Backbone as a ProteinNet text record, in pm:
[ID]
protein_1_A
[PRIMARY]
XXXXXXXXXXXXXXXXXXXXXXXXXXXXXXXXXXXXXXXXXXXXXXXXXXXXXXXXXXXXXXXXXXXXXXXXXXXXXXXXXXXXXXXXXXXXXXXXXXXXXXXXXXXXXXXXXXXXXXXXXXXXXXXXXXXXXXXXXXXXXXXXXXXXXXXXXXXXXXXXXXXXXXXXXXXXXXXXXXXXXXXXXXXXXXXXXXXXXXXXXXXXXXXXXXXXXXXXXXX
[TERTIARY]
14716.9	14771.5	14740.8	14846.7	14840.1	14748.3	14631.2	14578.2	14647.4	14693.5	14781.4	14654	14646.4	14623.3	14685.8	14686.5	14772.4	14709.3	14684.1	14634.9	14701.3	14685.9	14766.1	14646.3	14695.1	14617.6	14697.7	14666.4	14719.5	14614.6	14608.7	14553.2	14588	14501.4	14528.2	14536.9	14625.2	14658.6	14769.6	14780.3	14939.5	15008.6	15085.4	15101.5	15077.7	15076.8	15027	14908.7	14806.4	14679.7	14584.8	14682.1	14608.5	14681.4	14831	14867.2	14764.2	14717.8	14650.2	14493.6	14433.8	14357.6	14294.8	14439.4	14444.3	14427.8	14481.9	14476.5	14313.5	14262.8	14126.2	14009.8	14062.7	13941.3	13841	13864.4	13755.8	13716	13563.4	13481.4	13408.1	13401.1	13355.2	13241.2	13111	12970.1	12973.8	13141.4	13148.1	13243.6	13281.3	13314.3	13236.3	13091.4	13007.5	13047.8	13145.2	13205.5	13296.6	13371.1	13465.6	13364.7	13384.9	13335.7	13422.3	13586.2	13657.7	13811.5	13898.7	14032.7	14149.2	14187	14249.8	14427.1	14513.4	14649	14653.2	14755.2	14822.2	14936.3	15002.2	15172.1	15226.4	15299	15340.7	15447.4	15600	15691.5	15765.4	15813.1	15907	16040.6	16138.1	16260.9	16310.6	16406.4	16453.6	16568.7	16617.9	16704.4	16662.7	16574.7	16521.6	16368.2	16347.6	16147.9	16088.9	16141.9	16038.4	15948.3	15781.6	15679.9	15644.2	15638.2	15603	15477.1	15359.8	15258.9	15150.3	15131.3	15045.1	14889.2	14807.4	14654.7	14579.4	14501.2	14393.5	14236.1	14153	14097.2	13993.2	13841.6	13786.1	13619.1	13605.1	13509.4	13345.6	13272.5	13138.2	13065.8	12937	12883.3	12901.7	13028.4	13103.7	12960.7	12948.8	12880.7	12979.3	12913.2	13014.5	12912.5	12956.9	12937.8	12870.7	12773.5	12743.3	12858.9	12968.5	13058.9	13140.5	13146.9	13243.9	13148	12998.3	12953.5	12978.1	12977.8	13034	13137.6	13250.6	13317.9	13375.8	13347.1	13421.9	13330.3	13197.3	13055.9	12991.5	13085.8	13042.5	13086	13038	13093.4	13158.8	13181.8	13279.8	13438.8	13492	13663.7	13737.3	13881.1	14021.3	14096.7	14203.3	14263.9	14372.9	14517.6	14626.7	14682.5	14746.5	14786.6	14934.9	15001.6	15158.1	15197.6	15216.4	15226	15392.1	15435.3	15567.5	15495.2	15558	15557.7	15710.4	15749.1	15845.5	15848.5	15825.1	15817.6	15857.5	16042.3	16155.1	16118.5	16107.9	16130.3	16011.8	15894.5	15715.3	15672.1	15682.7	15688.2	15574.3	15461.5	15410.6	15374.2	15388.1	15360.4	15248.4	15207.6	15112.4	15081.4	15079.7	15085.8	14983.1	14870	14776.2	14715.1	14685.5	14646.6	14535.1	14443.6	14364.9	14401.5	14388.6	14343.2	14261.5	14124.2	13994.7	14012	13997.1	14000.6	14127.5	14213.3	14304.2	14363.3	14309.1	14326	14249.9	14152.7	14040.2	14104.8	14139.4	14216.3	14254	14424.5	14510.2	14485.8	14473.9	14442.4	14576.3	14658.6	14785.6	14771	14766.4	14762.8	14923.6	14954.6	15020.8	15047.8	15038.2	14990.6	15104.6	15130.4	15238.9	15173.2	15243.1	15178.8	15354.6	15316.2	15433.9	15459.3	15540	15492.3	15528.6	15417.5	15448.6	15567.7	15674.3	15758.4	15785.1	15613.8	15596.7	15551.3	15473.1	15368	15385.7	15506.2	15503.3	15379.5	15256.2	15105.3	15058.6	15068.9	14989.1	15074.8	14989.4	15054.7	14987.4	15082	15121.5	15069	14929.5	14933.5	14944.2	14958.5	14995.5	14966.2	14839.6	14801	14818.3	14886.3	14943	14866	14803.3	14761.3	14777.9	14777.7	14778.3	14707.7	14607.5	14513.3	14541.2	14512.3	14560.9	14501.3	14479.2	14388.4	14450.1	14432.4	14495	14342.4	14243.7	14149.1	14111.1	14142.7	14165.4	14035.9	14030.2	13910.8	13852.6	13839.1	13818.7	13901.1	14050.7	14132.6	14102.1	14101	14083.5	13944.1	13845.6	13720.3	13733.3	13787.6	13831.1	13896.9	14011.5	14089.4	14057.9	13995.9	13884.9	13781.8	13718.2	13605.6	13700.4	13804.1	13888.6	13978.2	13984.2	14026.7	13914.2	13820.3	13727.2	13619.9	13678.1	13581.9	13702.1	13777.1	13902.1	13905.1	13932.6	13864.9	13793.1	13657.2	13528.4	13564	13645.4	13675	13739.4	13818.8	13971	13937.1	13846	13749.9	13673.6	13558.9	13541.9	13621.7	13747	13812.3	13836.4	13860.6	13980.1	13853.1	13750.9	13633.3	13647.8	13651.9	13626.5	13741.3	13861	13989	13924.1	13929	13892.4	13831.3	13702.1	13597.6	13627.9	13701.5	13833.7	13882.2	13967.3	14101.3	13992.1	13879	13845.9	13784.2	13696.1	13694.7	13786.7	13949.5	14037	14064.6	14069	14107.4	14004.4	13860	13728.4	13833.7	13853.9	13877.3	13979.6	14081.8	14183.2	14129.7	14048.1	14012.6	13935.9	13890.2	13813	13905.5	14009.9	14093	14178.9	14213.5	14277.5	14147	14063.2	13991.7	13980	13934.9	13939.3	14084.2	14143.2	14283.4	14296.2	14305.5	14230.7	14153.7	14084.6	13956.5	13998.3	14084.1	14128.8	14242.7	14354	14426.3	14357	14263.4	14197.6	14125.8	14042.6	14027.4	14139.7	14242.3	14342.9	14389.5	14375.9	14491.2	14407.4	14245.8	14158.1	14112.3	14128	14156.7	14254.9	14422.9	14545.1	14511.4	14483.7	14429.2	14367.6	14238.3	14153.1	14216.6	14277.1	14335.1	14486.2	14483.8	14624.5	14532.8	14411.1	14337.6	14345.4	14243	14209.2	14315.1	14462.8	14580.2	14602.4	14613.8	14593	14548.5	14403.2	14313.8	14338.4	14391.5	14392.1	14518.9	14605.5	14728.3	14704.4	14603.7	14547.6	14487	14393	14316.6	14441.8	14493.7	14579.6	14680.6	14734	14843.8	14749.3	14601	14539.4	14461.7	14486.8	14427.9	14554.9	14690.4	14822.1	14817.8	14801.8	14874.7	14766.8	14618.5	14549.6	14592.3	14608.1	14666.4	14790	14856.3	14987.8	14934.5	14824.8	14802.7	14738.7	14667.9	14573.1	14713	14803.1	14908.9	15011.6	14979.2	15080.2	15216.8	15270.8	15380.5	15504.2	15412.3	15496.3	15455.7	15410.8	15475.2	15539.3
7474.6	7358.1	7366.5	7348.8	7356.1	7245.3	7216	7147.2	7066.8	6977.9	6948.8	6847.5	6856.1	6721.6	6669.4	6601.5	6600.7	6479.4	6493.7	6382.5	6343.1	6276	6233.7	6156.3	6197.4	6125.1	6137.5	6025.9	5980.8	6069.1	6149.4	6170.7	6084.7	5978.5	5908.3	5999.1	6104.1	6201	6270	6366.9	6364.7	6517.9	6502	6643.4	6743	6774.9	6913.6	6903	6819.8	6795.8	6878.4	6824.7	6840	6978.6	7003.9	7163.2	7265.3	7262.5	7332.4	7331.4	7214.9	7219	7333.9	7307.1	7358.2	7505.2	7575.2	7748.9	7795.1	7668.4	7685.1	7597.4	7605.2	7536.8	7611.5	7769.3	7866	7931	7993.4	7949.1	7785.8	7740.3	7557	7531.1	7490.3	7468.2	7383.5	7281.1	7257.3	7379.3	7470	7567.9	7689	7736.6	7851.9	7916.9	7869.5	7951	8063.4	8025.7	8145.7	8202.3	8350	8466	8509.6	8482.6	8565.9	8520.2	8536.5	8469.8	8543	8697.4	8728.5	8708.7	8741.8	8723.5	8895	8889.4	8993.3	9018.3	8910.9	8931.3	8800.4	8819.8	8687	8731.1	8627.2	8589.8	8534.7	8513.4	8367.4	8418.5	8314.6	8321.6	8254.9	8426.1	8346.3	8247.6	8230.1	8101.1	7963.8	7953.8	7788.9	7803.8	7914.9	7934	7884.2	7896.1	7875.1	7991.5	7975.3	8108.6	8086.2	8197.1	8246	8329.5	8335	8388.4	8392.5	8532.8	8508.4	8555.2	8484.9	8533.4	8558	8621.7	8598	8609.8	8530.4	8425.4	8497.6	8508.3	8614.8	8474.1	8413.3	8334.9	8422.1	8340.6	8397.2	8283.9	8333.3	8235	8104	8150.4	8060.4	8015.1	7911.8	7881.3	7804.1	7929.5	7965.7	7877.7	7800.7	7776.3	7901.6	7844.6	8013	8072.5	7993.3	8113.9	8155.2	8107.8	8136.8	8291.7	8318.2	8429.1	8563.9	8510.8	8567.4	8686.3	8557.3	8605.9	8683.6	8634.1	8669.1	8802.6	8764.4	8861.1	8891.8	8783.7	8782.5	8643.5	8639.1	8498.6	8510.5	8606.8	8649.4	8670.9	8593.2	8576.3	8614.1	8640.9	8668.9	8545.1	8523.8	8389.7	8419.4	8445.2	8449.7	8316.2	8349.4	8191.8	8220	8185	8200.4	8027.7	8064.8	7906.9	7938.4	7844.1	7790.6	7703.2	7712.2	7622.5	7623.4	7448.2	7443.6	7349.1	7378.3	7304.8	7255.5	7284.7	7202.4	7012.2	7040.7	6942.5	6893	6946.3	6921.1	6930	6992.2	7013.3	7165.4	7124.6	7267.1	7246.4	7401.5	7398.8	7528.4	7492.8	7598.5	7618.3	7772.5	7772.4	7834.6	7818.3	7913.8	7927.3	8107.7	8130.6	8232.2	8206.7	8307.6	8423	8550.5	8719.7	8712.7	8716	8770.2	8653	8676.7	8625.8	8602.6	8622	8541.5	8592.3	8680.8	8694.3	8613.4	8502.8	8452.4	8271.7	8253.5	8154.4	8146.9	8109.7	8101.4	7942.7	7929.7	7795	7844	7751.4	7728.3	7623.6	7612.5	7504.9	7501.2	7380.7	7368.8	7242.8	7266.5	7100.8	7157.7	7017.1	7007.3	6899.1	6931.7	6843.3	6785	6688.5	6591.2	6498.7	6452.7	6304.6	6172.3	6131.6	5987.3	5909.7	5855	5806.7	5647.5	5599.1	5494	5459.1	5558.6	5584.7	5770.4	5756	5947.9	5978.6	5884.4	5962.3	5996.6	5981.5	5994.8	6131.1	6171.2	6309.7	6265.3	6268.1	6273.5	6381.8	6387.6	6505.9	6532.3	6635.8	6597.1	6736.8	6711.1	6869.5	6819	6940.2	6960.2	7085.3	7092.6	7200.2	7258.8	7304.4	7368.8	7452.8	7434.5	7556.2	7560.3	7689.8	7797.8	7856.6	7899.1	7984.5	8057	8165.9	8214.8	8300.1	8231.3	8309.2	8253.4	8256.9	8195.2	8164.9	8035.7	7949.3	7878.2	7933.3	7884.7	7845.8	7828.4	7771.5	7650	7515.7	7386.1	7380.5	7456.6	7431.6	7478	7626.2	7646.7	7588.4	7531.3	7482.3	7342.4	7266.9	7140.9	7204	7274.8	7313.4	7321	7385.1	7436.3	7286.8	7243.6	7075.6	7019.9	7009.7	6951.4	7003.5	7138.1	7211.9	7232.1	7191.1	7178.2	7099.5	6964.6	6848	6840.7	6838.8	6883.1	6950.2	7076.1	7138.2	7101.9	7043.3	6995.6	6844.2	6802	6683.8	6725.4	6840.6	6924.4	6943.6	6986.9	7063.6	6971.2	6839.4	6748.6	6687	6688.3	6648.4	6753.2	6867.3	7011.9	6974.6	6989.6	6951.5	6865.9	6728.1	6616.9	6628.5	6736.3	6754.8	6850.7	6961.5	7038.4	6922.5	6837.6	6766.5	6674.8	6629.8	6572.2	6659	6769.6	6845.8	6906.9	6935.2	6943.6	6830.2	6708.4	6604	6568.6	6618.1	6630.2	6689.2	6865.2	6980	6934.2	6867.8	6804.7	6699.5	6577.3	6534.9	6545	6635.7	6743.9	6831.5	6858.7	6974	6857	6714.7	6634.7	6571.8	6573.2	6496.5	6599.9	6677.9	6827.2	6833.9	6801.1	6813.8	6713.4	6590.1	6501.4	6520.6	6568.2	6561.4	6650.2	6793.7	6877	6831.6	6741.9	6671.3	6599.2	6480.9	6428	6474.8	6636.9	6701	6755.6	6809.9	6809.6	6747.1	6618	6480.4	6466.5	6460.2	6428.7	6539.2	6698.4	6789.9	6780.2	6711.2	6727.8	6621.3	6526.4	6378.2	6474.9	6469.2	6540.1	6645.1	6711.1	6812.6	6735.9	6624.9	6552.1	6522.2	6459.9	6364.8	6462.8	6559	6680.5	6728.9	6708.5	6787.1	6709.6	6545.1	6449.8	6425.2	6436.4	6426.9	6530.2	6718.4	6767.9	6759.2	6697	6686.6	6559.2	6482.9	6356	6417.4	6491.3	6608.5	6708	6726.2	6834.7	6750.7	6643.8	6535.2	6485	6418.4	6419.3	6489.6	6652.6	6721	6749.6	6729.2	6844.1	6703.4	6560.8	6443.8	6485.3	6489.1	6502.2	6653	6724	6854.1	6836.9	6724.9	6698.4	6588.6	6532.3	6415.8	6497.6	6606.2	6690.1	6782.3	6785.3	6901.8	6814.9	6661.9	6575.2	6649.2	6628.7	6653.2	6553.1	6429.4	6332.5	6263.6	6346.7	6240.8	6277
13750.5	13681.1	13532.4	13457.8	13323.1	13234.6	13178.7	13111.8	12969.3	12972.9	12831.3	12729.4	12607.3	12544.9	12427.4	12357.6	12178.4	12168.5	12036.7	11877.8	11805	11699.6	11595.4	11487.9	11351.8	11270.8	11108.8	11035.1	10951.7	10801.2	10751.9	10660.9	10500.5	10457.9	10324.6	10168.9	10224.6	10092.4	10086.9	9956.4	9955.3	10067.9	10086.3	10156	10079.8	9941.8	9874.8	9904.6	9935.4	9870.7	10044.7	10094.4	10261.7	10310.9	10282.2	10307.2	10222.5	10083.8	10008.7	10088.5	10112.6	10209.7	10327	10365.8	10503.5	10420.7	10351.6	10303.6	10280.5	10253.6	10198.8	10239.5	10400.4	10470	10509.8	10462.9	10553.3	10448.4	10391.4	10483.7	10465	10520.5	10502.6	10635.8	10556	10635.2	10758.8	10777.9	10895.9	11040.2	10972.5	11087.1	11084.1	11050.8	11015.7	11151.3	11249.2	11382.7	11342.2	11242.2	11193.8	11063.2	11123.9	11063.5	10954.5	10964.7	10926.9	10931.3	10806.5	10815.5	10708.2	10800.1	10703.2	10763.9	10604.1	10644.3	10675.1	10756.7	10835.5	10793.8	10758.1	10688.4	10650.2	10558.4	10475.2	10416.5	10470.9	10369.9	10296.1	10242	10185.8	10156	10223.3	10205.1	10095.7	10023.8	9893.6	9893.9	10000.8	10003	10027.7	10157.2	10218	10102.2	10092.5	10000.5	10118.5	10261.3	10368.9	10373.4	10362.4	10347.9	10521	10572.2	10740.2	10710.9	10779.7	10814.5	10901	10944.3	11022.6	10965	11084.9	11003.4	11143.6	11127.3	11229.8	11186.7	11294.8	11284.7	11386.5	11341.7	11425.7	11438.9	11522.7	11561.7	11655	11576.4	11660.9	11683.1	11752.3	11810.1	11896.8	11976.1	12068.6	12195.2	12179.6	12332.6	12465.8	12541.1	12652.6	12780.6	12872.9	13003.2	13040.7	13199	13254.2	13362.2	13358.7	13436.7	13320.9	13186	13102.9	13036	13047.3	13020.9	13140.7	13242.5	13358.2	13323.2	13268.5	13322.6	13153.6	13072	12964.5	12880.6	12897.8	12865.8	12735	12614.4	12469.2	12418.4	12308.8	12236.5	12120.1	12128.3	11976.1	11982.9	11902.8	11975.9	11843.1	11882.4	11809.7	11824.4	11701.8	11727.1	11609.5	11680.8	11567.7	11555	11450.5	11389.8	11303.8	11342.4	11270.9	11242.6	11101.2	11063.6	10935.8	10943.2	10854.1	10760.3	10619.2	10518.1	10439.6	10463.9	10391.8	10281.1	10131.9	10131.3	9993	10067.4	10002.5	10065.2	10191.6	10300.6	10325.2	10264.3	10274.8	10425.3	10536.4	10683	10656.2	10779.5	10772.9	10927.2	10979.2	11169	11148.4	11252.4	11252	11414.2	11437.6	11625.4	11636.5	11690.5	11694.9	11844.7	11888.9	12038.7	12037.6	12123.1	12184.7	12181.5	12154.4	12207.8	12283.6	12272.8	12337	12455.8	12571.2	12713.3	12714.8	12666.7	12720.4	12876.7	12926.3	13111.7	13183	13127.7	13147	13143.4	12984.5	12925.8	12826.9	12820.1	12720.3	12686.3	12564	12474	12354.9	12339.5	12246.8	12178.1	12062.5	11954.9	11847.6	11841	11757.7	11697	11531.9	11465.9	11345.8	11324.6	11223.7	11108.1	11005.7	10905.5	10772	10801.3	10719.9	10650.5	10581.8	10469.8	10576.8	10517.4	10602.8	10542.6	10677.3	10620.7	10569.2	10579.3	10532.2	10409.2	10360.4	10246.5	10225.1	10110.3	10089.4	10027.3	9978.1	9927.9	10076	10162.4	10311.3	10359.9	10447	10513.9	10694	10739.6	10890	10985.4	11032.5	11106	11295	11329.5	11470.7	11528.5	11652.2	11727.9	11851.3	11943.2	12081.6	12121.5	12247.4	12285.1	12470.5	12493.5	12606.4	12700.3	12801.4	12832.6	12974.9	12970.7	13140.4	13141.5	13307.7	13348.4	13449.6	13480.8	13619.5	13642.3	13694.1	13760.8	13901.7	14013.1	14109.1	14130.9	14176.8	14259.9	14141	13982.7	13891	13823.2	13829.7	13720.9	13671	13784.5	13741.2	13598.8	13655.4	13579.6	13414.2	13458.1	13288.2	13225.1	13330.1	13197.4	13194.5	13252.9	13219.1	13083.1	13126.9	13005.1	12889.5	12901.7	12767.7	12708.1	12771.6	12700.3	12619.2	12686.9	12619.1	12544.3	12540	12377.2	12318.7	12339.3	12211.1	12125.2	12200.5	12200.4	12047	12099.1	12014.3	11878.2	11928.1	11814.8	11729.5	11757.6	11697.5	11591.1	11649.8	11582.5	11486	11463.9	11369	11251	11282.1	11197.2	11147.8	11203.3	11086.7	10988	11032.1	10984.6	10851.6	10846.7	10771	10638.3	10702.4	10667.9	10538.8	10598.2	10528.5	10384.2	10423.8	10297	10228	10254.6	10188.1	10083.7	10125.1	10079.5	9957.6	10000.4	9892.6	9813.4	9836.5	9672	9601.1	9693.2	9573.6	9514.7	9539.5	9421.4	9319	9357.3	9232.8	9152.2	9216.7	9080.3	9018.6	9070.9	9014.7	8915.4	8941.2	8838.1	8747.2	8755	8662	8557.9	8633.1	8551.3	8431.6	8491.5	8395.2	8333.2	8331.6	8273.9	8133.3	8185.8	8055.6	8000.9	8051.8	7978.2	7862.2	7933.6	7846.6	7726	7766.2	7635.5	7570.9	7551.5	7577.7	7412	7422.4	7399.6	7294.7	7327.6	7222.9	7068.8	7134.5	7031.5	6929.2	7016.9	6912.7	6825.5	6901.1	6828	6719	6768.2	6637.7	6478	6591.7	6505.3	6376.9	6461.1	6362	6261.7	6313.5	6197.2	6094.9	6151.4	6036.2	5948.1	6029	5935.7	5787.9	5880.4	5785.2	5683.5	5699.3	5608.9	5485.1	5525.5	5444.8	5364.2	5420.4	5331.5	5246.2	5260.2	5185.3	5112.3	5097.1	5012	4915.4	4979.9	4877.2	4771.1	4829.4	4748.3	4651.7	4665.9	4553.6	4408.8	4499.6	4356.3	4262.4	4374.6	4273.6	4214.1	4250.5	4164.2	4008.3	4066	3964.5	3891.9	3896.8	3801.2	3710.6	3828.9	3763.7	3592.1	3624.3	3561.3	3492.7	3473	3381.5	3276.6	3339.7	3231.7	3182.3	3198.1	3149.9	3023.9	3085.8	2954.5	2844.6	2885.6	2795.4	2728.7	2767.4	2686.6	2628.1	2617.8	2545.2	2592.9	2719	2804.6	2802.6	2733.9	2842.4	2670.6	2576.3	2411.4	2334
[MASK]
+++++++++++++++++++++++++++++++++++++++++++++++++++++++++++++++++++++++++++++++++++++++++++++++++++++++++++++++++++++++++++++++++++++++++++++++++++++++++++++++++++++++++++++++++++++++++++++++++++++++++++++++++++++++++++

């Protein structure tokens, strides 16, 4: 029997803010589980600029049940991930599955991320997952265990996610704040510099009028 579950949650930020996020949630002190997150292939279409890629995703220190050591005999896993970004339309999917056991158990993830169509600053997120087992006499149990360290997991991440999404809007207000100030020096630079041209065009009017009075110019 197939194990199903799905979530939903409202993230209070903008969809760039939480897709950018998501590229640069790893490595982050709430998943020290992933070891490792490289891309494999990446492209973007020059017509829709929809970018396709996959990555994989190499986890350690998995704690395993004692039939899940049994049967699987390490805690170190593979995990591809083929995700879409579009974002003419701001829509991002992301499908991600097991390698390592998967004769053991297949776990399928797939979360989409979108503008809320109530509030376009909010981004819409949404994970569906799926776990199977075909190991007879043990299916029910794995794929019970595998719901509910998903579960777990999946709660983590948005947790991870989260603290991602807010130190990019620090660097962001950091980067305008310097811009800012950035701007001000100029504005105060160009003043100063007007004053100064000013001032020198006073001296030189009143040295030029004094050498005109000294050369009786003007009797």
């Amino acid at each position: 029997m197939v194990k199903f579950y799905s979530n939903a949650h409202t993230f209070r930020h903008g969809w760039e803010d939480v897709t950018l996020a998501f590229w640069r949630k790893y490595p982050n002190p709430l998943s020290k589980h992933v070891f490792s997150c490289d891309v494999v292939s990446r492209t973007v279409d020059p017509v829709t600029k929809v970018m396709t890629s996959t990555r994989l995703i190499v986890k350690q220190g998995i704690k395993l049940p004692a039939f899940g050591e049994r049967l699987v005999g390490r805690n170190v896993g593979m995990v591809v991930e083929k995700s879409t970004v579009d974002p003419v339309n701001k829509t991002m999917t992301t499908v991600t599955k097991n390698l390592t056991a998967a004769g053991v158990m297949t776990l399928e993830e797939t979360c989409t991320y979108a503008v809320n169509k109530e509030n376009p600053e909010w981004t819409d997120f949404s994970t569906s997952a799926t776990v199977t087992s075909g190991v007879y006499g043990w299916r029910s149990t794995i794929e019970s265990w595998g719901v509910e360290k998903f579960k777990n997991t999946q709660a983590r991440g948005k947790e991870a996610l989260q603290n991602v999404i807010v130190r990019i809007r620090e660097e962001k207000g950091a980067l305008l704040a310097g811009a800012r100030a950035a701007k001000d020096a100029t504005a105060g630079q160009i003043a100063a510099a007007a004053a100064a041209a000013k001032q020198k065009r006073t001296v030189y009017a009143a040295e030029w009028q004094q050498q005109c009075d000294d050369d009786d110019i003007y009797s």
